[in-house]
PDB file of C-alpha atoms in Angstrom:
ATOM      1  CA  UNK A  49      -0.023  -0.037   0.008  1.00  0.00           C
ATOM      2  CA  UNK A  50       2.767   2.446   0.876  1.00  0.00           C
ATOM      3  CA  UNK A  51       4.461   1.686  -2.473  1.00  0.00           C
ATOM      4  CA  UNK A  52       1.235   2.555  -4.327  1.00  0.00           C
ATOM      5  CA  UNK A  53       0.974   5.828  -2.361  1.00  0.00           C
ATOM      6  CA  UNK A  54       4.614   6.600  -3.238  1.00  0.00           C
ATOM      7  CA  UNK A  55       3.924   6.030  -6.945  1.00  0.00           C
ATOM      8  CA  UNK A  56       0.901   8.394  -6.741  1.00  0.00           C
ATOM      9  CA  UNK A  57       2.921  11.071  -4.983  1.00  0.00           C
ATOM     10  CA  UNK A  58       5.788  10.996  -7.504  1.00  0.00           C
ATOM     11  CA  UNK A  59       3.889  12.961 -10.247  1.00  0.00           C
ATOM     12  CA  UNK A  60       2.842  15.566  -7.667  1.00  0.00           C
ATOM     13  CA  UNK A  61       6.439  15.983  -6.506  1.00  0.00           C
ATOM     14  CA  UNK A  62       7.573  16.402 -10.122  1.00  0.00           C
ATOM     15  CA  UNK A  63       4.939  19.077 -10.665  1.00  0.00           C
ATOM     16  CA  UNK A  64       5.967  20.882  -7.467  1.00  0.00           C
ATOM     17  CA  UNK A  65       9.691  20.689  -8.566  1.00  0.00           C
ATOM     18  CA  UNK A  66       8.856  22.018 -12.054  1.00  0.00           C
ATOM     19  CA  UNK A  67       6.800  24.907 -10.598  1.00  0.00           C
ATOM     20  CA  UNK A  68       9.653  25.828  -8.234  1.00  0.00           C
ATOM     21  CA  UNK A  69      12.036  25.882 -11.243  1.00  0.00           C
ATOM     22  CA  UNK A  70       9.664  28.135 -13.207  1.00  0.00           C
ATOM     23  CA  UNK A  71       9.406  30.438 -10.177  1.00  0.00           C
ATOM     24  CA  UNK A  72      13.179  30.591  -9.733  1.00  0.00           C
ATOM     25  CA  UNK A  73      13.673  31.409 -13.413  1.00  0.00           C
ATOM     26  CA  UNK A  74      10.996  34.055 -13.364  1.00  0.00           C
ATOM     27  CA  UNK A  75      12.289  35.934 -10.342  1.00  0.00           C
ATOM     28  CA  UNK A  76      16.004  35.652 -11.334  1.00  0.00           C
ATOM     29  CA  UNK A  77      15.631  36.285 -15.054  1.00  0.00           C
ATOM     30  CA  UNK A  78      17.057  39.798 -15.032  1.00  0.00           C
ATOM     31  CA  UNK A  79      20.080  38.607 -13.086  1.00  0.00           C
ATOM     32  CA  UNK A  80      20.598  36.007 -15.812  1.00  0.00           C
ATOM     33  CA  UNK A  81      19.962  38.402 -18.699  1.00  0.00           C
ATOM     34  CA  UNK A  82      22.134  41.258 -17.333  1.00  0.00           C
ATOM     35  CA  UNK A  83      25.115  39.592 -15.669  1.00  0.00           C
ATOM     36  CA  UNK A  84      27.301  42.623 -16.127  1.00  0.00           C
ATOM     37  CA  UNK A  85      25.005  44.884 -14.045  1.00  0.00           C
ATOM     38  CA  UNK A  86      26.201  46.029 -10.630  1.00  0.00           C
ATOM     39  CA  UNK A  87      29.841  45.065 -11.361  1.00  0.00           C
ATOM     40  CA  UNK A  88      32.937  47.032 -10.330  1.00  0.00           C
ATOM     41  CA  UNK A  89      32.760  50.660 -11.430  1.00  0.00           C
ATOM     42  CA  UNK A  90      34.621  51.777 -14.538  1.00  0.00           C
ATOM     43  CA  UNK A  91      38.031  53.141 -13.452  1.00  0.00           C
ATOM     44  CA  UNK A  92      38.231  56.914 -13.288  1.00  0.00           C
ATOM     45  CA  UNK A  93      41.088  56.824 -15.770  1.00  0.00           C
ATOM     46  CA  UNK A  94      40.113  54.115 -18.226  1.00  0.00           C
ATOM     47  CA  UNK A  95      42.498  52.612 -20.833  1.00  0.00           C
ATOM     48  CA  UNK A  96      40.903  54.718 -23.573  1.00  0.00           C
ATOM     49  CA  UNK A  97      38.639  57.729 -24.211  1.00  0.00           C
ATOM     50  CA  UNK A  98      37.303  60.525 -22.176  1.00  0.00           C
ATOM     51  CA  UNK A  99      34.761  59.789 -19.429  1.00  0.00           C
ATOM     52  CA  UNK A 100      31.336  61.336 -20.293  1.00  0.00           C
ATOM     53  CA  UNK A 101      27.948  61.299 -18.574  1.00  0.00           C
ATOM     54  CA  UNK A 102      24.645  61.038 -20.386  1.00  0.00           C
ATOM     55  CA  UNK A 103      21.340  62.033 -18.676  1.00  0.00           C
ATOM     56  CA  UNK A 104      18.371  59.958 -19.711  1.00  0.00           C
ATOM     57  CA  UNK A 105      14.785  61.384 -19.986  1.00  0.00           C
ATOM     58  CA  UNK A 106      13.710  59.333 -16.995  1.00  0.00           C
ATOM     59  CA  UNK A 107      16.420  60.711 -14.731  1.00  0.00           C
ATOM     60  CA  UNK A 108      19.218  58.095 -14.893  1.00  0.00           C
ATOM     61  CA  UNK A 109      22.852  59.076 -15.392  1.00  0.00           C
ATOM     62  CA  UNK A 110      24.902  56.917 -17.760  1.00  0.00           C
ATOM     63  CA  UNK A 111      28.669  56.770 -17.857  1.00  0.00           C
ATOM     64  CA  UNK A 112      30.456  56.313 -21.124  1.00  0.00           C
ATOM     65  CA  UNK A 113      33.829  56.538 -22.809  1.00  0.00           C
ATOM     66  CA  UNK A 114      34.257  58.825 -25.826  1.00  0.00           C
ATOM     67  CA  UNK A 115      37.081  58.975 -28.282  1.00  0.00           C
ATOM     68  CA  UNK A 116      36.483  61.939 -30.573  1.00  0.00           C
ATOM     69  CA  UNK A 117      37.300  61.591 -34.306  1.00  0.00           C
ATOM     70  CA  UNK A 118      37.349  64.037 -37.163  1.00  0.00           C
ATOM     71  CA  UNK A 119      34.030  65.854 -37.834  1.00  0.00           C
ATOM     72  CA  UNK A 120      34.056  64.823 -41.463  1.00  0.00           C
ATOM     73  CA  UNK A 121      34.293  61.154 -40.553  1.00  0.00           C
ATOM     74  CA  UNK A 122      31.373  59.092 -39.113  1.00  0.00           C
ATOM     75  CA  UNK A 123      31.393  58.291 -35.435  1.00  0.00           C
ATOM     76  CA  UNK A 124      30.522  54.900 -34.031  1.00  0.00           C
ATOM     77  CA  UNK A 125      28.040  54.505 -31.159  1.00  0.00           C
ATOM     78  CA  UNK A 126      28.576  51.151 -29.416  1.00  0.00           C
ATOM     79  CA  UNK A 127      26.111  49.145 -27.472  1.00  0.00           C
ATOM     80  CA  UNK A 128      27.837  46.169 -25.914  1.00  0.00           C
ATOM     81  CA  UNK A 129      26.733  42.670 -24.832  1.00  0.00           C
ATOM     82  CA  UNK A 130      25.087  41.692 -21.545  1.00  0.00           C
ATOM     83  CA  UNK A 131      28.203  40.824 -19.623  1.00  0.00           C
ATOM     84  CA  UNK A 132      30.493  43.407 -21.054  1.00  0.00           C
ATOM     85  CA  UNK A 133      32.031  46.789 -20.051  1.00  0.00           C
ATOM     86  CA  UNK A 134      32.833  49.991 -21.920  1.00  0.00           C
ATOM     87  CA  UNK A 135      36.436  49.866 -20.880  1.00  0.00           C
ATOM     88  CA  UNK A 136      36.981  46.598 -22.762  1.00  0.00           C
ATOM     89  CA  UNK A 137      36.894  48.398 -26.160  1.00  0.00           C
ATOM     90  CA  UNK A 138      40.265  50.137 -26.210  1.00  0.00           C
ATOM     91  CA  UNK A 139      41.256  47.885 -29.138  1.00  0.00           C
ATOM     92  CA  UNK A 140      38.322  49.089 -31.185  1.00  0.00           C
ATOM     93  CA  UNK A 141      38.796  52.750 -30.246  1.00  0.00           C
ATOM     94  CA  UNK A 142      42.409  52.547 -31.281  1.00  0.00           C
ATOM     95  CA  UNK A 143      41.685  50.858 -34.579  1.00  0.00           C
ATOM     96  CA  UNK A 144      39.090  53.448 -35.446  1.00  0.00           C
ATOM     97  CA  UNK A 145      41.344  56.283 -34.328  1.00  0.00           C
ATOM     98  CA  UNK A 146      43.926  55.218 -36.924  1.00  0.00           C
ATOM     99  CA  UNK A 147      41.261  56.192 -39.491  1.00  0.00           C
ATOM    100  CA  UNK A 148      40.253  59.321 -37.430  1.00  0.00           C
ATOM    101  CA  UNK A 149      36.886  57.717 -36.640  1.00  0.00           C
ATOM    102  CA  UNK A 150      35.369  58.421 -33.216  1.00  0.00           C
ATOM    103  CA  UNK A 151      33.708  56.003 -30.765  1.00  0.00           C
ATOM    104  CA  UNK A 152      31.231  56.425 -27.959  1.00  0.00           C
ATOM    105  CA  UNK A 153      30.619  53.336 -25.788  1.00  0.00           C
ATOM    106  CA  UNK A 154      27.826  53.693 -23.255  1.00  0.00           C
ATOM    107  CA  UNK A 155      27.298  51.770 -19.996  1.00  0.00           C
ATOM    108  CA  UNK A 156      23.627  50.811 -19.620  1.00  0.00           C
ATOM    109  CA  UNK A 157      21.696  51.774 -16.571  1.00  0.00           C
ATOM    110  CA  UNK A 158      22.731  49.562 -13.622  1.00  0.00           C
ATOM    111  CA  UNK A 159      25.994  48.713 -15.344  1.00  0.00           C
ATOM    112  CA  UNK A 160      29.406  49.967 -14.079  1.00  0.00           C
ATOM    113  CA  UNK A 161      29.372  53.719 -13.590  1.00  0.00           C
ATOM    114  CA  UNK A 162      25.683  54.245 -14.339  1.00  0.00           C
ATOM    115  CA  UNK A 163      22.691  54.606 -12.050  1.00  0.00           C
ATOM    116  CA  UNK A 164      19.420  52.602 -12.093  1.00  0.00           C
ATOM    117  CA  UNK A 165      18.549  49.022 -12.839  1.00  0.00           C
ATOM    118  CA  UNK A 166      18.488  47.354 -16.247  1.00  0.00           C
ATOM    119  CA  UNK A 167      15.286  46.362 -18.172  1.00  0.00           C
ATOM    120  CA  UNK A 168      14.378  46.271 -21.776  1.00  0.00           C
ATOM    121  CA  UNK A 169      12.553  49.594 -21.728  1.00  0.00           C
ATOM    122  CA  UNK A 170      15.462  51.094 -19.750  1.00  0.00           C
ATOM    123  CA  UNK A 171      18.078  49.987 -22.196  1.00  0.00           C
ATOM    124  CA  UNK A 172      16.073  51.166 -25.189  1.00  0.00           C
ATOM    125  CA  UNK A 173      15.731  54.608 -23.463  1.00  0.00           C
ATOM    126  CA  UNK A 174      19.512  54.574 -22.841  1.00  0.00           C
ATOM    127  CA  UNK A 175      20.149  53.965 -26.491  1.00  0.00           C
ATOM    128  CA  UNK A 176      18.105  56.932 -27.667  1.00  0.00           C
ATOM    129  CA  UNK A 177      19.632  59.142 -24.958  1.00  0.00           C
ATOM    130  CA  UNK A 178      23.165  58.121 -25.985  1.00  0.00           C
ATOM    131  CA  UNK A 179      22.424  58.866 -29.704  1.00  0.00           C
ATOM    132  CA  UNK A 180      20.982  62.308 -28.760  1.00  0.00           C
ATOM    133  CA  UNK A 181      24.001  63.146 -26.632  1.00  0.00           C
ATOM    134  CA  UNK A 182      26.417  62.155 -29.366  1.00  0.00           C
ATOM    135  CA  UNK A 183      24.415  64.031 -32.012  1.00  0.00           C
ATOM    136  CA  UNK A 184      24.699  67.163 -29.847  1.00  0.00           C
ATOM    137  CA  UNK A 185      28.418  66.782 -29.257  1.00  0.00           C
ATOM    138  CA  UNK A 186      29.684  65.951 -32.695  1.00  0.00           C
ATOM    139  CA  UNK A 187      29.208  67.161 -36.179  1.00  0.00           C
ATOM    140  CA  UNK A 188      29.759  63.637 -37.447  1.00  0.00           C
ATOM    141  CA  UNK A 189      27.183  61.260 -38.873  1.00  0.00           C
ATOM    142  CA  UNK A 190      26.563  58.417 -36.418  1.00  0.00           C
ATOM    143  CA  UNK A 191      26.922  54.705 -37.131  1.00  0.00           C
ATOM    144  CA  UNK A 192      25.207  52.503 -34.563  1.00  0.00           C
ATOM    145  CA  UNK A 193      27.007  49.272 -33.565  1.00  0.00           C
ATOM    146  CA  UNK A 194      25.343  46.709 -31.410  1.00  0.00           C
ATOM    147  CA  UNK A 195      26.840  43.466 -30.141  1.00  0.00           C
ATOM    148  CA  UNK A 196      24.771  40.523 -28.841  1.00  0.00           C
ATOM    149  CA  UNK A 197      22.189  41.920 -26.409  1.00  0.00           C
ATOM    150  CA  UNK A 198      23.165  45.364 -27.694  1.00  0.00           C
ATOM    151  CA  UNK A 199      21.905  44.615 -31.167  1.00  0.00           C
ATOM    152  CA  UNK A 200      18.372  44.968 -29.887  1.00  0.00           C
ATOM    153  CA  UNK A 201      19.272  48.428 -28.541  1.00  0.00           C
ATOM    154  CA  UNK A 202      20.931  49.239 -31.851  1.00  0.00           C
ATOM    155  CA  UNK A 203      17.940  48.196 -33.903  1.00  0.00           C
ATOM    156  CA  UNK A 204      15.508  50.292 -31.827  1.00  0.00           C
ATOM    157  CA  UNK A 205      17.851  53.274 -31.831  1.00  0.00           C
ATOM    158  CA  UNK A 206      18.354  53.222 -35.606  1.00  0.00           C
ATOM    159  CA  UNK A 207      14.620  52.798 -36.125  1.00  0.00           C
ATOM    160  CA  UNK A 208      13.927  55.978 -34.172  1.00  0.00           C
ATOM    161  CA  UNK A 209      16.940  58.163 -34.928  1.00  0.00           C
ATOM    162  CA  UNK A 210      18.702  59.153 -38.152  1.00  0.00           C
ATOM    163  CA  UNK A 211      21.704  56.900 -37.951  1.00  0.00           C
ATOM    164  CA  UNK A 212      23.926  56.781 -40.977  1.00  0.00           C
ATOM    165  CA  UNK A 213      24.299  53.018 -40.806  1.00  0.00           C
ATOM    166  CA  UNK A 214      23.918  50.038 -38.520  1.00  0.00           C
ATOM    167  CA  UNK A 215      26.328  47.199 -37.617  1.00  0.00           C
ATOM    168  CA  UNK A 216      24.932  44.222 -35.826  1.00  0.00           C
ATOM    169  CA  UNK A 217      27.408  41.755 -34.301  1.00  0.00           C
ATOM    170  CA  UNK A 218      25.858  38.425 -33.302  1.00  0.00           C
ATOM    171  CA  UNK A 219      22.292  39.593 -33.657  1.00  0.00           C
ATOM    172  CA  UNK A 220      19.132  37.732 -32.743  1.00  0.00           C
ATOM    173  CA  UNK A 221      15.616  37.561 -34.092  1.00  0.00           C
ATOM    174  CA  UNK A 222      14.536  38.266 -30.490  1.00  0.00           C
ATOM    175  CA  UNK A 223      15.699  37.395 -27.002  1.00  0.00           C
ATOM    176  CA  UNK A 224      12.455  35.551 -26.660  1.00  0.00           C
ATOM    177  CA  UNK A 225      13.353  33.159 -29.540  1.00  0.00           C
ATOM    178  CA  UNK A 226      16.861  32.650 -28.245  1.00  0.00           C
ATOM    179  CA  UNK A 227      15.586  31.864 -24.780  1.00  0.00           C
ATOM    180  CA  UNK A 228      13.068  29.341 -26.268  1.00  0.00           C
ATOM    181  CA  UNK A 229      16.022  27.636 -27.993  1.00  0.00           C
ATOM    182  CA  UNK A 230      17.983  27.323 -24.764  1.00  0.00           C
ATOM    183  CA  UNK A 231      15.078  26.543 -22.486  1.00  0.00           C
ATOM    184  CA  UNK A 232      12.582  24.536 -24.504  1.00  0.00           C
ATOM    185  CA  UNK A 233      11.224  22.904 -21.357  1.00  0.00           C
ATOM    186  CA  UNK A 234      10.037  26.270 -19.924  1.00  0.00           C
ATOM    187  CA  UNK A 235       7.008  28.466 -20.873  1.00  0.00           C
ATOM    188  CA  UNK A 236       9.387  31.173 -21.910  1.00  0.00           C
ATOM    189  CA  UNK A 237       6.869  33.401 -23.642  1.00  0.00           C
ATOM    190  CA  UNK A 238       4.803  33.644 -20.499  1.00  0.00           C
ATOM    191  CA  UNK A 239       7.745  34.207 -18.216  1.00  0.00           C
ATOM    192  CA  UNK A 240      10.048  36.630 -20.074  1.00  0.00           C
ATOM    193  CA  UNK A 241       9.911  40.290 -19.021  1.00  0.00           C
ATOM    194  CA  UNK A 242      12.342  41.578 -21.633  1.00  0.00           C
ATOM    195  CA  UNK A 243      11.822  39.876 -25.063  1.00  0.00           C
ATOM    196  CA  UNK A 244      13.762  42.442 -27.131  1.00  0.00           C
ATOM    197  CA  UNK A 245      11.743  41.876 -30.300  1.00  0.00           C
ATOM    198  CA  UNK A 246      14.102  42.956 -32.981  1.00  0.00           C
ATOM    199  CA  UNK A 247      11.996  41.027 -35.446  1.00  0.00           C
ATOM    200  CA  UNK A 248       9.194  43.604 -34.835  1.00  0.00           C
ATOM    201  CA  UNK A 249      11.511  46.646 -35.072  1.00  0.00           C
ATOM    202  CA  UNK A 250      13.849  45.823 -37.959  1.00  0.00           C
ATOM    203  CA  UNK A 251      11.404  46.927 -40.631  1.00  0.00           C
ATOM    204  CA  UNK A 252      11.885  50.564 -39.516  1.00  0.00           C
ATOM    205  CA  UNK A 253      15.662  50.319 -40.003  1.00  0.00           C
ATOM    206  CA  UNK A 254      16.078  51.585 -43.601  1.00  0.00           C
ATOM    207  CA  UNK A 255      19.736  52.516 -43.284  1.00  0.00           C
ATOM    208  CA  UNK A 256      22.634  50.454 -44.688  1.00  0.00           C
ATOM    209  CA  UNK A 257      23.158  47.424 -42.444  1.00  0.00           C
ATOM    210  CA  UNK A 258      26.075  45.074 -41.848  1.00  0.00           C
ATOM    211  CA  UNK A 259      25.350  41.802 -40.080  1.00  0.00           C
ATOM    212  CA  UNK A 260      28.359  39.934 -38.617  1.00  0.00           C
ATOM    213  CA  UNK A 261      28.002  36.477 -37.033  1.00  0.00           C
ATOM    214  CA  UNK A 262      30.208  33.518 -36.059  1.00  0.00           C
ATOM    215  CA  UNK A 263      29.220  30.212 -37.555  1.00  0.00           C
ATOM    216  CA  UNK A 264      30.122  28.404 -34.312  1.00  0.00           C
ATOM    217  CA  UNK A 265      28.104  30.766 -32.034  1.00  0.00           C
ATOM    218  CA  UNK A 266      26.400  28.629 -29.399  1.00  0.00           C
ATOM    219  CA  UNK A 267      24.998  31.587 -27.354  1.00  0.00           C
ATOM    220  CA  UNK A 268      23.048  33.243 -30.208  1.00  0.00           C
ATOM    221  CA  UNK A 269      22.717  30.665 -32.967  1.00  0.00           C
ATOM    222  CA  UNK A 270      23.661  31.814 -36.434  1.00  0.00           C
ATOM    223  CA  UNK A 271      20.146  30.734 -37.564  1.00  0.00           C
ATOM    224  CA  UNK A 272      18.728  33.511 -35.374  1.00  0.00           C
ATOM    225  CA  UNK A 273      20.948  36.205 -36.939  1.00  0.00           C
ATOM    226  CA  UNK A 274      20.138  34.853 -40.374  1.00  0.00           C
ATOM    227  CA  UNK A 275      16.457  34.995 -39.651  1.00  0.00           C
ATOM    228  CA  UNK A 276      16.695  38.635 -38.696  1.00  0.00           C
ATOM    229  CA  UNK A 277      18.801  39.319 -41.795  1.00  0.00           C
ATOM    230  CA  UNK A 278      16.196  37.754 -44.096  1.00  0.00           C
ATOM    231  CA  UNK A 279      13.381  40.076 -42.835  1.00  0.00           C
ATOM    232  CA  UNK A 280      15.562  43.220 -42.725  1.00  0.00           C
ATOM    233  CA  UNK A 281      14.920  45.722 -45.494  1.00  0.00           C
ATOM    234  CA  UNK A 282      17.620  46.566 -48.029  1.00  0.00           C
ATOM    235  CA  UNK A 283      20.363  47.767 -48.126  1.00  0.00           C
ATOM    236  CA  UNK A 284      22.050  45.053 -46.113  1.00  0.00           C
ATOM    237  CA  UNK A 285      24.995  42.671 -46.130  1.00  0.00           C
ATOM    238  CA  UNK A 286      25.900  39.654 -44.005  1.00  0.00           C
ATOM    239  CA  UNK A 287      29.348  38.308 -43.235  1.00  0.00           C
ATOM    240  CA  UNK A 288      29.737  34.948 -41.527  1.00  0.00           C
ATOM    241  CA  UNK A 289      33.051  33.991 -39.917  1.00  0.00           C
ATOM    242  CA  UNK A 290      33.528  30.212 -40.211  1.00  0.00           C
ATOM    243  CA  UNK A 291      35.869  29.654 -37.308  1.00  0.00           C
ATOM    244  CA  UNK A 292      34.352  32.068 -34.842  1.00  0.00           C
ATOM    245  CA  UNK A 293      31.862  31.577 -31.990  1.00  0.00           C
ATOM    246  CA  UNK A 294      30.327  34.205 -29.780  1.00  0.00           C
ATOM    247  CA  UNK A 295      33.122  35.721 -27.814  1.00  0.00           C
ATOM    248  CA  UNK A 296      36.061  35.299 -30.240  1.00  0.00           C
ATOM    249  CA  UNK A 297      34.934  37.338 -33.226  1.00  0.00           C
ATOM    250  CA  UNK A 298      36.939  40.564 -32.651  1.00  0.00           C
ATOM    251  CA  UNK A 299      39.998  40.020 -34.815  1.00  0.00           C
ATOM    252  CA  UNK A 300      41.793  42.078 -37.553  1.00  0.00           C
ATOM    253  CA  UNK A 301      39.510  40.710 -40.237  1.00  0.00           C
ATOM    254  CA  UNK A 302      36.265  41.722 -38.480  1.00  0.00           C
ATOM    255  CA  UNK A 303      37.602  45.097 -37.435  1.00  0.00           C
ATOM    256  CA  UNK A 304      38.569  45.618 -41.011  1.00  0.00           C
ATOM    257  CA  UNK A 305      34.997  44.814 -42.186  1.00  0.00           C
ATOM    258  CA  UNK A 306      33.680  47.342 -39.570  1.00  0.00           C
ATOM    259  CA  UNK A 307      36.023  50.072 -40.758  1.00  0.00           C
ATOM    260  CA  UNK A 308      35.314  49.524 -44.460  1.00  0.00           C
ATOM    261  CA  UNK A 309      31.619  49.718 -43.795  1.00  0.00           C
ATOM    262  CA  UNK A 310      31.906  52.896 -41.784  1.00  0.00           C
ATOM    263  CA  UNK A 311      34.172  54.543 -44.309  1.00  0.00           C
ATOM    264  CA  UNK A 312      31.896  53.614 -47.170  1.00  0.00           C
ATOM    265  CA  UNK A 313      29.143  55.690 -45.518  1.00  0.00           C
ATOM    266  CA  UNK A 314      31.289  58.758 -45.486  1.00  0.00           C
ATOM    267  CA  UNK A 315      29.767  61.455 -47.715  1.00  0.00           C
ATOM    268  CA  UNK A 316      26.591  59.436 -48.448  1.00  0.00           C
ATOM    269  CA  UNK A 317      23.250  61.055 -47.776  1.00  0.00           C
ATOM    270  CA  UNK A 318      21.172  60.260 -44.610  1.00  0.00           C
TER     271      UNK A 318
END
């Protein structure tokens, strides 16, 4: 009799365990999605650029690093990945500087040096605020560059501001679709607070677009980036790096592709 009761209880225990897992994921999802938030502040004297501060419309103060280029050259506005930091991009700032191209890298709200807590709406607001700040401080045309999570910020920013061009490094169709790929056993659509639906926003991005993706990417599958590329309006181009994954894409070849794209925009109309 006790064995029968045990067998009857097993399904109930499985349901309870599953519901506990769902609850854990729901309440910890922003910690998982924004692992770089709340980390050690950016050093006062970073390895590159001038420290700047950007006020958002909702009262947050964002810290960024800014390397000014020539006014007749485009300037790159960088939105990094979810576990990254602005002071990690000295290599890019230096490469762009050799061509007299400027770079602004902004730290999202809740990330090192910035106030607030991250959320999708917050990061999208940060992107617009960063574009407006850069537009007010430079006579250059602005090329928006997003990496990984930052591609969603870049797509939204370019869809709402007159960027000269857009570079998407390891982009996704949506964070929702990527989460569904990694967690097929969870009701992700019902749980996810920050879906970052680039698929719904990309149609507004009419500027020239460069998509860059590693074929071996196991964080954001190449298929997700390709799906976004297929529905993106022209003009667009995609480069796939056969030997690259998610975190090993930044090499001389890729930086060369970025610089050539930026310089090709020089002198073109908006």
